[in-house]
XYZ file of C-alpha atoms in Angstrom:
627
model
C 0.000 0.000 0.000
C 0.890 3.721 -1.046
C 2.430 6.058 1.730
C 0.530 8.893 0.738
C 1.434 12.765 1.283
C 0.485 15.799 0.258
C -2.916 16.495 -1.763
C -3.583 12.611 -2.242
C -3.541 12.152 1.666
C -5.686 15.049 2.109
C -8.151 13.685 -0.790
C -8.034 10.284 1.400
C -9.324 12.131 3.717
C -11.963 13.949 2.528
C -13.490 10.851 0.802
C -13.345 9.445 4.713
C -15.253 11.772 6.119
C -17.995 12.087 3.568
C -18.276 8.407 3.170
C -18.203 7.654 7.464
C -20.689 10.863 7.704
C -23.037 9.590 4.613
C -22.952 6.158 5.626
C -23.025 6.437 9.576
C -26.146 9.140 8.591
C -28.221 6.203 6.148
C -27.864 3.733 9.005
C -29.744 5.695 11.593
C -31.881 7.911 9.386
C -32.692 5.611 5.916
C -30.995 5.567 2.513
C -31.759 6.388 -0.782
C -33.699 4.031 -3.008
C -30.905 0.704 -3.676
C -29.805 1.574 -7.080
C -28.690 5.185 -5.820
C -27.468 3.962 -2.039
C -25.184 1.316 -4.322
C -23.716 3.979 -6.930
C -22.605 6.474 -4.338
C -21.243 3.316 -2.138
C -19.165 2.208 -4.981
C -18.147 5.469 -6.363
C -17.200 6.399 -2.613
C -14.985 3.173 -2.459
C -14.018 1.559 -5.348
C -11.517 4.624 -6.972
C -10.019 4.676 -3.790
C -8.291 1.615 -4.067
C -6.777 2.589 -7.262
C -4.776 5.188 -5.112
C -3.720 3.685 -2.421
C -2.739 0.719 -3.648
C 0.270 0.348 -6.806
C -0.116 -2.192 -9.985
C 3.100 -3.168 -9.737
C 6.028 -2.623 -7.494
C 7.654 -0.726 -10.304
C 4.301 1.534 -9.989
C 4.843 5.033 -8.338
C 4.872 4.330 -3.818
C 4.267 7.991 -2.716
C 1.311 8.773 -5.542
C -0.782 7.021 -7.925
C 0.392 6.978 -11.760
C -1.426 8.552 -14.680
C -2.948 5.400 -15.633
C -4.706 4.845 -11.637
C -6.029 8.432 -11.983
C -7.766 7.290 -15.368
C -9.067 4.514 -13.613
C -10.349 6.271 -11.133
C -12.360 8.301 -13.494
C -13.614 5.516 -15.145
C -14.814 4.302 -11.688
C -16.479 7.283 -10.893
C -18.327 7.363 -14.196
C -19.398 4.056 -14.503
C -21.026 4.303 -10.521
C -22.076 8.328 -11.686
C -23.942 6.537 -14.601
C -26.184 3.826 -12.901
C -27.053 6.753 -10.173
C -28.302 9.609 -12.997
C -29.652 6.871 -14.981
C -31.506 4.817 -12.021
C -35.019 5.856 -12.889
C -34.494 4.630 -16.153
C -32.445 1.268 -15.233
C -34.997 0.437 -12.710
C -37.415 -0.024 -15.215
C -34.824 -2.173 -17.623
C -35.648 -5.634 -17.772
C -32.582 -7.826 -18.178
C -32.243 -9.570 -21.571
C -35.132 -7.904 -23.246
C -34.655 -4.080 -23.349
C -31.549 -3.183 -25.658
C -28.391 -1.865 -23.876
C -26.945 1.487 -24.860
C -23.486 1.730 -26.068
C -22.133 3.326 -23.024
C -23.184 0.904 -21.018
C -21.398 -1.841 -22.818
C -18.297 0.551 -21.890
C -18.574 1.646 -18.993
C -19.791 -1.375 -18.318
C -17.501 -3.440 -19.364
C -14.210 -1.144 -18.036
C -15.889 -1.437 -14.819
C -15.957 -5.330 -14.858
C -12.334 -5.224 -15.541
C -11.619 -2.932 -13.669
C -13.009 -4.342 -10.326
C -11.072 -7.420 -11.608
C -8.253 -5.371 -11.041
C -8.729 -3.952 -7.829
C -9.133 -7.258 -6.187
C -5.859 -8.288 -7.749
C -3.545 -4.945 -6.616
C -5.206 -4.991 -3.301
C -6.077 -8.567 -2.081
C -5.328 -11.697 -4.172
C -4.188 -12.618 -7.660
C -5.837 -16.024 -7.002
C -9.145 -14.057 -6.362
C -8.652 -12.281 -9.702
C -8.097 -15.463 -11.880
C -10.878 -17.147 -10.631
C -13.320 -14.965 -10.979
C -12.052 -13.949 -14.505
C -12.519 -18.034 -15.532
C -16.021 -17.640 -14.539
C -16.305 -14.530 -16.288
C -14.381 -16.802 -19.707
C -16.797 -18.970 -19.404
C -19.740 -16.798 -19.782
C -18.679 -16.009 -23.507
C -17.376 -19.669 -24.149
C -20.790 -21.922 -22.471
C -21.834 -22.458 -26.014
C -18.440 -24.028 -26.992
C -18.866 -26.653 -24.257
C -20.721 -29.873 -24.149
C -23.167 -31.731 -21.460
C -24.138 -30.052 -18.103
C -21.752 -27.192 -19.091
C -23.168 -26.067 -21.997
C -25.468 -23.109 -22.332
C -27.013 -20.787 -24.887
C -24.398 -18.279 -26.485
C -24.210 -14.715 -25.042
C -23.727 -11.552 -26.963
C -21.386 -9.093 -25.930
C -24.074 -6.209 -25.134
C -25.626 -9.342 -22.766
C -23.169 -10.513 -21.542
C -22.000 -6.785 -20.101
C -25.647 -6.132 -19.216
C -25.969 -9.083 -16.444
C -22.539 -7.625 -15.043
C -23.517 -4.043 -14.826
C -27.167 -3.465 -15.329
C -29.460 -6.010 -13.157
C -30.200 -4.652 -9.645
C -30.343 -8.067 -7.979
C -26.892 -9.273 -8.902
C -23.705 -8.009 -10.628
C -21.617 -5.121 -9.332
C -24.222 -3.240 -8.099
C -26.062 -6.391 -6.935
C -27.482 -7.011 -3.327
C -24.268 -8.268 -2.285
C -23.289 -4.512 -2.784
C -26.112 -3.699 -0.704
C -25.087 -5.358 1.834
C -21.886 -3.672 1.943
C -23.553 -0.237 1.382
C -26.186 -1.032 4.196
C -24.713 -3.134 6.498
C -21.055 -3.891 6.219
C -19.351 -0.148 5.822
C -21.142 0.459 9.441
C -19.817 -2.524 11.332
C -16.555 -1.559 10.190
C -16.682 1.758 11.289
C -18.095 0.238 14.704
C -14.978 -1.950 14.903
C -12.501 0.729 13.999
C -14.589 2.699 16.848
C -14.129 -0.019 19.133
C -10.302 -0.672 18.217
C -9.518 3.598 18.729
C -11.197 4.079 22.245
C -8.986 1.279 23.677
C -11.106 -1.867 23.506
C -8.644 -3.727 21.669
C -6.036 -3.386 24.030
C -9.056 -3.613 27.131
C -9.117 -7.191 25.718
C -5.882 -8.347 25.448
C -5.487 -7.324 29.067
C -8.390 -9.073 30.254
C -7.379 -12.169 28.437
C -3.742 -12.141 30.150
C -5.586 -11.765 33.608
C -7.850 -14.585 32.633
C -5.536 -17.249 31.409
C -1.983 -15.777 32.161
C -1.934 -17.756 35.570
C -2.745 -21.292 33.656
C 0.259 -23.611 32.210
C 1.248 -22.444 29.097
C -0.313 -19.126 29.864
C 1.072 -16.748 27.421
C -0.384 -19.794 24.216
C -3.731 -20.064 25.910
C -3.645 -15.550 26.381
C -3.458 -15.694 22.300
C -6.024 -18.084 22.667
C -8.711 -15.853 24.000
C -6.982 -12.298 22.984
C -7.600 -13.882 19.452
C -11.308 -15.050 19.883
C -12.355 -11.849 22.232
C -10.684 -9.526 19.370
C -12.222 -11.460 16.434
C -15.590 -9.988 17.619
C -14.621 -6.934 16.522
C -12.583 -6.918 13.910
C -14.066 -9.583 11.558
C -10.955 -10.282 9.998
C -8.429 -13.291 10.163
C -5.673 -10.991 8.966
C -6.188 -7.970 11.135
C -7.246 -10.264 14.049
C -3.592 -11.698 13.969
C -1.829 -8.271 13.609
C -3.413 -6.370 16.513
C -2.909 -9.198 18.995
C -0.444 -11.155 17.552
C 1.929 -8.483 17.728
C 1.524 -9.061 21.675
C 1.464 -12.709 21.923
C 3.364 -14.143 19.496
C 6.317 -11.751 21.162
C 5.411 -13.219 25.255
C 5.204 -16.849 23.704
C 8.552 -16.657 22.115
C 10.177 -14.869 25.141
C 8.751 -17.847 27.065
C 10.181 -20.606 25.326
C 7.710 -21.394 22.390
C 9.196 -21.855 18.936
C 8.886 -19.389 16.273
C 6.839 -21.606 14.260
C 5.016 -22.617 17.288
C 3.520 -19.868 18.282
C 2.646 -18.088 14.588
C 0.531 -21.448 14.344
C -0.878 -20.538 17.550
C -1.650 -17.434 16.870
C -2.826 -17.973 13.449
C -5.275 -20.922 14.278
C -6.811 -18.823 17.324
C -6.987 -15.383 14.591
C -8.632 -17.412 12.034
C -11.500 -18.349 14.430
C -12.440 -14.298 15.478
C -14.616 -14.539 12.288
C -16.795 -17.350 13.236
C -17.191 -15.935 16.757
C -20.408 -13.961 17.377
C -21.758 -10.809 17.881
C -19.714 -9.751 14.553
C -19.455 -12.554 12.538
C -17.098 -10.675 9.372
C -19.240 -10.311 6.246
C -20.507 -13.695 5.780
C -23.124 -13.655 8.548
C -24.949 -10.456 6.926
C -24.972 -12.026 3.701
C -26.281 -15.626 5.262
C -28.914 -13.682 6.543
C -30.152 -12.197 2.851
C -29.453 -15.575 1.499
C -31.211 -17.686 4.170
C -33.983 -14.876 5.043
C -32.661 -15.744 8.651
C -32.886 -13.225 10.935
C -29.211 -12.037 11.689
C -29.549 -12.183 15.340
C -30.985 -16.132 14.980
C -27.787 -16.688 13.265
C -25.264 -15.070 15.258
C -27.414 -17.120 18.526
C -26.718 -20.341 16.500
C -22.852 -19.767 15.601
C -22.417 -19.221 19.382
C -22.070 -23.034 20.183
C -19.842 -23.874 17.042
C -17.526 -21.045 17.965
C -17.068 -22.201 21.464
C -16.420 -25.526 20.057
C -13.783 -24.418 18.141
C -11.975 -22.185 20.624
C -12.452 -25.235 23.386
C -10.675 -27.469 20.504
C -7.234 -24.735 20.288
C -7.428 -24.530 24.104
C -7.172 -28.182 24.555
C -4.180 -28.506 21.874
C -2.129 -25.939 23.409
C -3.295 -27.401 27.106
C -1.771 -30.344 26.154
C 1.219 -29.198 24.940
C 1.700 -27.320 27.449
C 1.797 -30.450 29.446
C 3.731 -31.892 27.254
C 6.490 -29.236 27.152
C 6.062 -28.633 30.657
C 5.592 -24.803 30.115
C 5.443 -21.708 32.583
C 2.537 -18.942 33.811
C 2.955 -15.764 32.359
C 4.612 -14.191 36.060
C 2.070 -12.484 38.933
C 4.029 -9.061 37.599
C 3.278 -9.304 34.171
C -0.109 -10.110 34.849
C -2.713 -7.031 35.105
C -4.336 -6.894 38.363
C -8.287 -7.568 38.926
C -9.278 -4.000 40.099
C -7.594 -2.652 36.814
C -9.896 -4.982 35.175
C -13.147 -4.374 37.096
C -12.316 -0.603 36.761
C -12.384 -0.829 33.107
C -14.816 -3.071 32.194
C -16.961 -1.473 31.071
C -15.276 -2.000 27.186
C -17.415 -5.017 27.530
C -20.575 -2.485 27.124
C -20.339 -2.248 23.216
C -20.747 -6.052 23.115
C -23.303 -5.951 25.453
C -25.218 -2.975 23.097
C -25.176 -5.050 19.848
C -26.907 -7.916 21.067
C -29.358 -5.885 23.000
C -30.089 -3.940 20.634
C -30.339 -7.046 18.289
C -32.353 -8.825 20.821
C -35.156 -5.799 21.416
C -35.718 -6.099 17.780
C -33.378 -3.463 16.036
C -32.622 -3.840 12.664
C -27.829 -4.961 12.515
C -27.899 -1.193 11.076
C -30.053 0.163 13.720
C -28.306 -1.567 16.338
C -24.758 -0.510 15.060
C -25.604 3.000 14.601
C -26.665 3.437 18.575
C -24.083 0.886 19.867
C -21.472 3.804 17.780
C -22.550 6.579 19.857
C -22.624 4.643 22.798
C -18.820 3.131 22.157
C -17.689 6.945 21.231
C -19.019 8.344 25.014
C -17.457 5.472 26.845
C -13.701 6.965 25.648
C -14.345 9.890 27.986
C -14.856 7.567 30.982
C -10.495 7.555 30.579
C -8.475 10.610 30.039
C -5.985 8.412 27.787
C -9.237 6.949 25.349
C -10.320 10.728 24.478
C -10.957 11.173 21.200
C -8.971 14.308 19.518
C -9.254 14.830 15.695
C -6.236 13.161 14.576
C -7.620 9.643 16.168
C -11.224 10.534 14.644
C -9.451 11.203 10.884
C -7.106 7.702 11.394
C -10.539 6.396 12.469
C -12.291 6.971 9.042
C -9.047 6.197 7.188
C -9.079 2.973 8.305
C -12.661 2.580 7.895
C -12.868 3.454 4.392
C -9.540 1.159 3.611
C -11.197 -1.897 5.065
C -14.841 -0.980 3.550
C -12.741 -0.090 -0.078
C -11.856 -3.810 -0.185
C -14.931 -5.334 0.834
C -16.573 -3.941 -1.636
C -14.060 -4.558 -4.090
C -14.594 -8.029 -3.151
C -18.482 -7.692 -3.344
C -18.167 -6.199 -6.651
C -16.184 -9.342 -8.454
C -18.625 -11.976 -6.062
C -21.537 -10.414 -7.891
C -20.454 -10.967 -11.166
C -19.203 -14.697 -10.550
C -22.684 -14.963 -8.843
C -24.259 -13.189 -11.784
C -22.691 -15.971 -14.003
C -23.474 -18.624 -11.784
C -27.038 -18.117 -11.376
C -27.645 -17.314 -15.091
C -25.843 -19.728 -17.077
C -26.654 -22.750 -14.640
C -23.371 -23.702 -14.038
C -23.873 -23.260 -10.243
C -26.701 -26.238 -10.741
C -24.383 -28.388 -13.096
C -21.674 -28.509 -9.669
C -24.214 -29.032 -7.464
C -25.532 -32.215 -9.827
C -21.656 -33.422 -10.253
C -21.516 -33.139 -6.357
C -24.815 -34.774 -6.052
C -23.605 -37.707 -7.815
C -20.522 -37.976 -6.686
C -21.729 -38.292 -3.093
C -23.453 -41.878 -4.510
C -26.558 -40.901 -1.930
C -23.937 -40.293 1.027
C -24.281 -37.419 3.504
C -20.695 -37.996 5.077
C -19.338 -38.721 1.031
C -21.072 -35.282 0.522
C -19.925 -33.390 3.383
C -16.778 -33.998 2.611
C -16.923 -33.413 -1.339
C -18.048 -30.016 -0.154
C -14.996 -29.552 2.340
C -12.741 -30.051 -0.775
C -13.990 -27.862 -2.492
C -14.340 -25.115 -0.105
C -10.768 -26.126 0.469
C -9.684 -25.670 -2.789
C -11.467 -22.504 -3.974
C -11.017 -20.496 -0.710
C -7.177 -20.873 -0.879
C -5.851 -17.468 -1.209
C -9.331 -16.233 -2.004
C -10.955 -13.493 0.452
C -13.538 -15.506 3.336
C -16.541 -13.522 1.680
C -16.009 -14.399 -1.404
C -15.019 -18.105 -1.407
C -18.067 -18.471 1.075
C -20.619 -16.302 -1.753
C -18.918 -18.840 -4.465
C -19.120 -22.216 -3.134
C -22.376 -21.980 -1.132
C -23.938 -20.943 -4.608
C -22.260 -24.141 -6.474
C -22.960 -26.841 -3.514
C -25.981 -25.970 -0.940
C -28.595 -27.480 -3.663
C -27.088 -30.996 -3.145
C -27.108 -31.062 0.907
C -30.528 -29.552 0.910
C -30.943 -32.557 -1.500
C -29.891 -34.836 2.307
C -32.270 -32.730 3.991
C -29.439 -30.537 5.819
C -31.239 -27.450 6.698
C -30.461 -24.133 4.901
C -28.794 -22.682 7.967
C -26.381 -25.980 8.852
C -25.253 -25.774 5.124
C -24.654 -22.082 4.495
C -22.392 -22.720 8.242
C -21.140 -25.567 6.961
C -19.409 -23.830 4.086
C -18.675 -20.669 5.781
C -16.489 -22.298 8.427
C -14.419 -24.158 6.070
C -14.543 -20.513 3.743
C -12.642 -19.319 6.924
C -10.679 -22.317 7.571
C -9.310 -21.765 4.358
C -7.455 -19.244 5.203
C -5.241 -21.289 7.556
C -4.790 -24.419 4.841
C -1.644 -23.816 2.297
C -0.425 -23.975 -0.125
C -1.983 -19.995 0.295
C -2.456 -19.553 4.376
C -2.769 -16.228 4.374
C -3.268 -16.020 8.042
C -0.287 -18.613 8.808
C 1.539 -16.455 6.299
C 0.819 -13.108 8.509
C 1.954 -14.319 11.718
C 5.073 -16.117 10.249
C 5.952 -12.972 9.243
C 5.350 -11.182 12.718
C 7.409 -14.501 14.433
C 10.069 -14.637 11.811
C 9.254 -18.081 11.105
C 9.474 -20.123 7.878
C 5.358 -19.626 6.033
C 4.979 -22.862 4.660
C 6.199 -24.520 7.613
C 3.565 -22.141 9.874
C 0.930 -22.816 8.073
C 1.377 -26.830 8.161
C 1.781 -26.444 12.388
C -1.023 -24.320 12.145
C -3.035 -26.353 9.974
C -2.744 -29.166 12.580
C -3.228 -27.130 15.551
C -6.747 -26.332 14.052
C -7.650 -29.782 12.964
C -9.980 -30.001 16.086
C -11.919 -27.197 15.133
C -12.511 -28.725 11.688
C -14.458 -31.335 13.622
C -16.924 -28.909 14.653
C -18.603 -28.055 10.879
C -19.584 -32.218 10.750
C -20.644 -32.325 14.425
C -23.311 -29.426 13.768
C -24.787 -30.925 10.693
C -25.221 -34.346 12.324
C -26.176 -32.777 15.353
C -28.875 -30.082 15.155
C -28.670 -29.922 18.898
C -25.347 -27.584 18.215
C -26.948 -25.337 16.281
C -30.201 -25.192 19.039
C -32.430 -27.304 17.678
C -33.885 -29.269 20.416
C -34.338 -29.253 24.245
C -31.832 -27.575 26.826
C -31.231 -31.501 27.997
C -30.464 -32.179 24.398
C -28.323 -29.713 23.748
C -26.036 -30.027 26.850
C -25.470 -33.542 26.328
C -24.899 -32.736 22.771
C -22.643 -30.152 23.729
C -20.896 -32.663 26.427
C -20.334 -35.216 23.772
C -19.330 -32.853 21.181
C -16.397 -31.172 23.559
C -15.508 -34.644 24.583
C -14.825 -35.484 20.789
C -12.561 -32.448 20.300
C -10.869 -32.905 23.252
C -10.115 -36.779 22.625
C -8.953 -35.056 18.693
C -6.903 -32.791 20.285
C -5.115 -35.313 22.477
C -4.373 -37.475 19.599
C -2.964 -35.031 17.899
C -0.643 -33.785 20.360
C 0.097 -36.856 21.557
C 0.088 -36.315 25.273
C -2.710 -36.294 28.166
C -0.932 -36.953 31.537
C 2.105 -39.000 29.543
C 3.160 -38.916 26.245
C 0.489 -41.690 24.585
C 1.494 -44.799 22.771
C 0.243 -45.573 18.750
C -2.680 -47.723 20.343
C -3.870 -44.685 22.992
C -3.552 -42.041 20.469
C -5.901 -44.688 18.144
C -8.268 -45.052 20.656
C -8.934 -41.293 20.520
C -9.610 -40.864 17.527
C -12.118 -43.811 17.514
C -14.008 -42.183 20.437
C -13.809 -38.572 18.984
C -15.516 -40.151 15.791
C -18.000 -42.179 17.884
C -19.088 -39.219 19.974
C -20.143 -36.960 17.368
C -21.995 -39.602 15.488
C -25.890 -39.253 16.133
C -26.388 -42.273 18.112
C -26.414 -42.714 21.737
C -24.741 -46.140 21.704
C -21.732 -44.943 19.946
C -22.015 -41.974 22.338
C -21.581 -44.563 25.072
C -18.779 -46.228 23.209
C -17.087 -42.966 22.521
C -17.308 -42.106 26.461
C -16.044 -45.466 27.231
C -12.641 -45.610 25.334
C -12.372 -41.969 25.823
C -12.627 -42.790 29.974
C -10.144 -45.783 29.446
C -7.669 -44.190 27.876
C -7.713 -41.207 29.995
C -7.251 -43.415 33.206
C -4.556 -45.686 31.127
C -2.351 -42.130 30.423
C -3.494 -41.270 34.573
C -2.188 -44.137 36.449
C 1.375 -44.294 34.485
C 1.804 -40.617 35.151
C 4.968 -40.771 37.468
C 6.484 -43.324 35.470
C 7.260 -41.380 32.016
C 9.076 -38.314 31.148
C 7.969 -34.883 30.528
C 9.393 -33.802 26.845
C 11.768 -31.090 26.820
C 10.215 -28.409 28.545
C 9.555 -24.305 27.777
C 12.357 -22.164 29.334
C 11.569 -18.447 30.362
């Protein structure tokens, strides 16, 4: 990214303000009618990135080139166009009115040119897929059998790109980033400026510092506290990784130890409610799920998941013998009860969310609430440097989101209108031979495949469009299938070849990437139990009675920890091929829907737990974590 002085900082600026003040304004007060609210949204956003951000590293660092200021016009008149011209486009039906020759254009520059945002700004990989699903839109008629569809012309082909208000650029998925997204962002950048972020990472030290392996199991909860706010793998890793990573190493944990650690707990902030990142606002327009109802469901899963990392680095910890973060280092409980009231923005959202606010409704009051909670601490005031770096960082985040929207809604557009989201989900079908588990874990793959070094949002918006048909076709309800994928969409992020988030705190650590991303990639194996225990138990996801769900909940933790244990190889003594076996056979049998395997589950769980127990004093502790 740019370091910007001068005029193009100031013009940063500006565009801030007026896009935190417009968009902060809509969600308390309404917004103009959808085709409008989406132009100015884009127009506000999508140039921006065309600044800040270089083609190449050869490309101008301090301001953008002659050719990003041309793009940026052509931004701004392609968004300009659809507002002037909304009357008129809202009456356009798709395929059957004729398109105008500047909107082929404009139209078709601002296809590319989103193309080319995503690629400067987030992820080559991104770009390139979306651009084969945009070659295939003029090449269907070339291929043969499920693939094939009717030939498009040029003028249609640009018009389901540009034109249609339900998909496209300026599709609902940019609504959603227009309506919802730009103001959760500015509530977490809110959050992270009047000192919440750092609230939390103290409050997770206090909490967990005195345990064994402390500082691991601080990053733990730092990680998933954080995550709430910032929605974001990659940011979720910098603000508190930059902490941890630093106290593990000092305390004796590898380089490449505690990246993973980090990395595997960052991922998970995006699956952890109130703010669920993106994906949980767009669940909701896909699902017609109430966003609260969702965020109330994820709650389980997420616990799950953290309760899977705490157990791995528990046992290591064990394992490696490792040390407390010191009584000194630690901050002390009346520091925490005196500030504790950070906690009251959480506590807002879901209020709000519970009394029956509309997400926008209850962001725009939980805003004004966050901003008069800084003056409760001389060092949180807010001067007008902090505000400005505020909004900055708002409209950076919200730039790429929608950049990301922007490219989604064209794949979708092509997706939905050619078939070709259909043909997967038949190839899936059929390849699952009538299988839940066979299907499950065809869409795992996949999700595995396309979300590598794709943005969450997107690789969600993409496979949950090619492969929720076929496990509605098992009778997996719309809400355990849209999770399903979105957890492994965020997963994805820590698998390589492409772990971004490995990659981010290797490069905090110092560590080796590649390497990072395999420890962390095993670290979180776990917590890629949880996505299969939710769809064959509803009780996860609270469908049943509070006795169900407990003892669903019971079994299900039992299962991770029994994974986790396995994995690391140690409970009370470092286990033997057969023990470690014997977990994984109970972690299997306790998630399966079936209280005899339950039973069984429990059983070799219990044995090999009081196997590992009673030959504790008679094996050695592996080399254990200096200070």
């Amino acid at each position: 990214m740019r370091s910007l002085t001068g005029f193009w900082n100031i013009l940063i600026i500006v565009d801030a303000v007026a896009a935190g003040l417009f968009h902060y304004y809509t969600s308390g007060f309404g917004s103009p009618e959808p085709r409008v609210f989406r132009g100015l949204h884009v127009l506000m956003l999508l140039p921006i990135i065309f600044i800040l951000f270089p083609a190449t590293q050869k490309s101008p660092q301090k301001r953008p080139s002659v050719f990003d200021l041309l793009w940026v016009a052509i931004c701004v008149i392609a968004s300009g166009y659809t507002i002037v011209q909304a009357d008129r486009l809202n009456q356009h039906f798709i395929g059957l009115h004729k398109v105008r020759f500047e909107e082929v254009v404009l139209g078709g520059l601002l296809a590319l040119l989103s193309l080319e945002a995503v690629r400067r700004s987030l992820s080559k990989y991104y770009a390139l897929t979306v651009s084969i699903i945009l070659v295939y839109l003029f090449t269907c008629h070339l291929l043969s059998g499920v693939f094939y569809f009717s030939a498009f012309s040029l003028d249609r082909a640009v018009e389901i790109l540009y034109l249609p208000n339900d998909d496209g650029v300026f599709g609902w998925l940019i609504g959603i980033s227009a309506e919802l997204l730009f103001i959760y962002i500015l509530f977490a950048s809110v959050m992270t400026t009047s000192g919440t972020g750092e609230y939390l990472i103290q409050f997770s030290t206090w909490l967990a510092g005195w345990a064994k392996g402390g500082p691991a199991k601080v990053a733990v909860i730092a990680s998933a506290l954080y995550g709430t706010v910032s929605g974001s793998t990659v940011a979720n890793v910098f603000a508190t990784g930059s902490f941890t990573i630093p106290l593990m190493k000092r305390f004796g944990y590898r380089p490449k130890e505690a990246a993973a650690i980090e990395a595997v707990s960052g991922v998970g902030g995006q699956i952890m409610p109130p703010i669920m990142g993106a994906g949980a606002f767009i669940m909701s327009e896909v699902t017609g799920i109430p966003y609260f109802t969702i965020i109330k469901v994820a709650a389980i899963p997420a616990v799950l998941y953290y309760l899977g990392i705490m157990f791995m680095v528990h046992f290591i910890a064990l394992k490696r013998g490792a040390k407390a973060v010191p009584p000194e280092e630690r901050p002390s409980t009346r520091l925490i009860l005196k500030r504790s009231y950070f906690f009251l923005p959480f506590a807002s959202i879901i209020g709000f969310l519970a009394y029956g606010y509309s997400p926008t409704k209850a962001a725009f009051h939980s805003i004004w609430i966050t901003l008069l909670l800084t003056f409760l601490d001389r060092r949180t005031w807010l001067n007008a440097r902090k505000i400005l770096e505020m909004l900055v960082s708002t409209l950076r985040s919200a730039a790429l989101i929608a950049a990301v929207l922007a490219c989604a809604g064209m794949a979708l557009s092509v997706l939905t209108r050619t078939g070709l989201a259909l043909a997967f989900n038949q190839i899936l079908f059929s390849a699952s031979q009538g299988i839940l588990l066979v299907a499950l874990l065809l869409v795992f793959a996949v999700v595995s495949i396309v979300g590598t070094g794709i943005p969450t949002t997107a690789a969600y918006i993409i496979c949950v469009t090619v492969s929720a048909l076929v496990l509605s076709n098992f009778g997996v309800p719309a809400l355990a299938a849209h999770l399903f994928v979105f957890y492994y969409a965020v997963l994805a992020d820590l698998t390589p070849p492409d772990a971004v988030t490995a990659f981010a705190a290797a490069n905090i650590a110092g560590s080796e990437p590649m390497a990072t991303g395999f420890e962390g990639f095993k670290l979180g194996i776990a917590g890629f139990l949880v996505p299969f225990a939710f769809v064959f138990n509803p009780e996860l996801l609270l469908n049943g009675t509070i006795v169900q769900i407990i003892i669903t909940f019971i079994m299900t933790s039992i299962a991770v920890m029994c994974l986790a244990a396995g994995i690391i190889g140690h409970l009370f003594t470092p286990l033997s091929f057969l023990q470690r076996l014997l977990l994984f056979i109970a972690a299997c049998c306790a998630i399966y829907p079936s209280r005899l395997f339950d039973l069984v589950g429990l059983g070799l769980a219990l044995l090999v737990f009081m196997w590992s127990y009673t030959t504790r004093d008679r094996e050695p502790v592996e080399a254990p974590i200096q200070n």
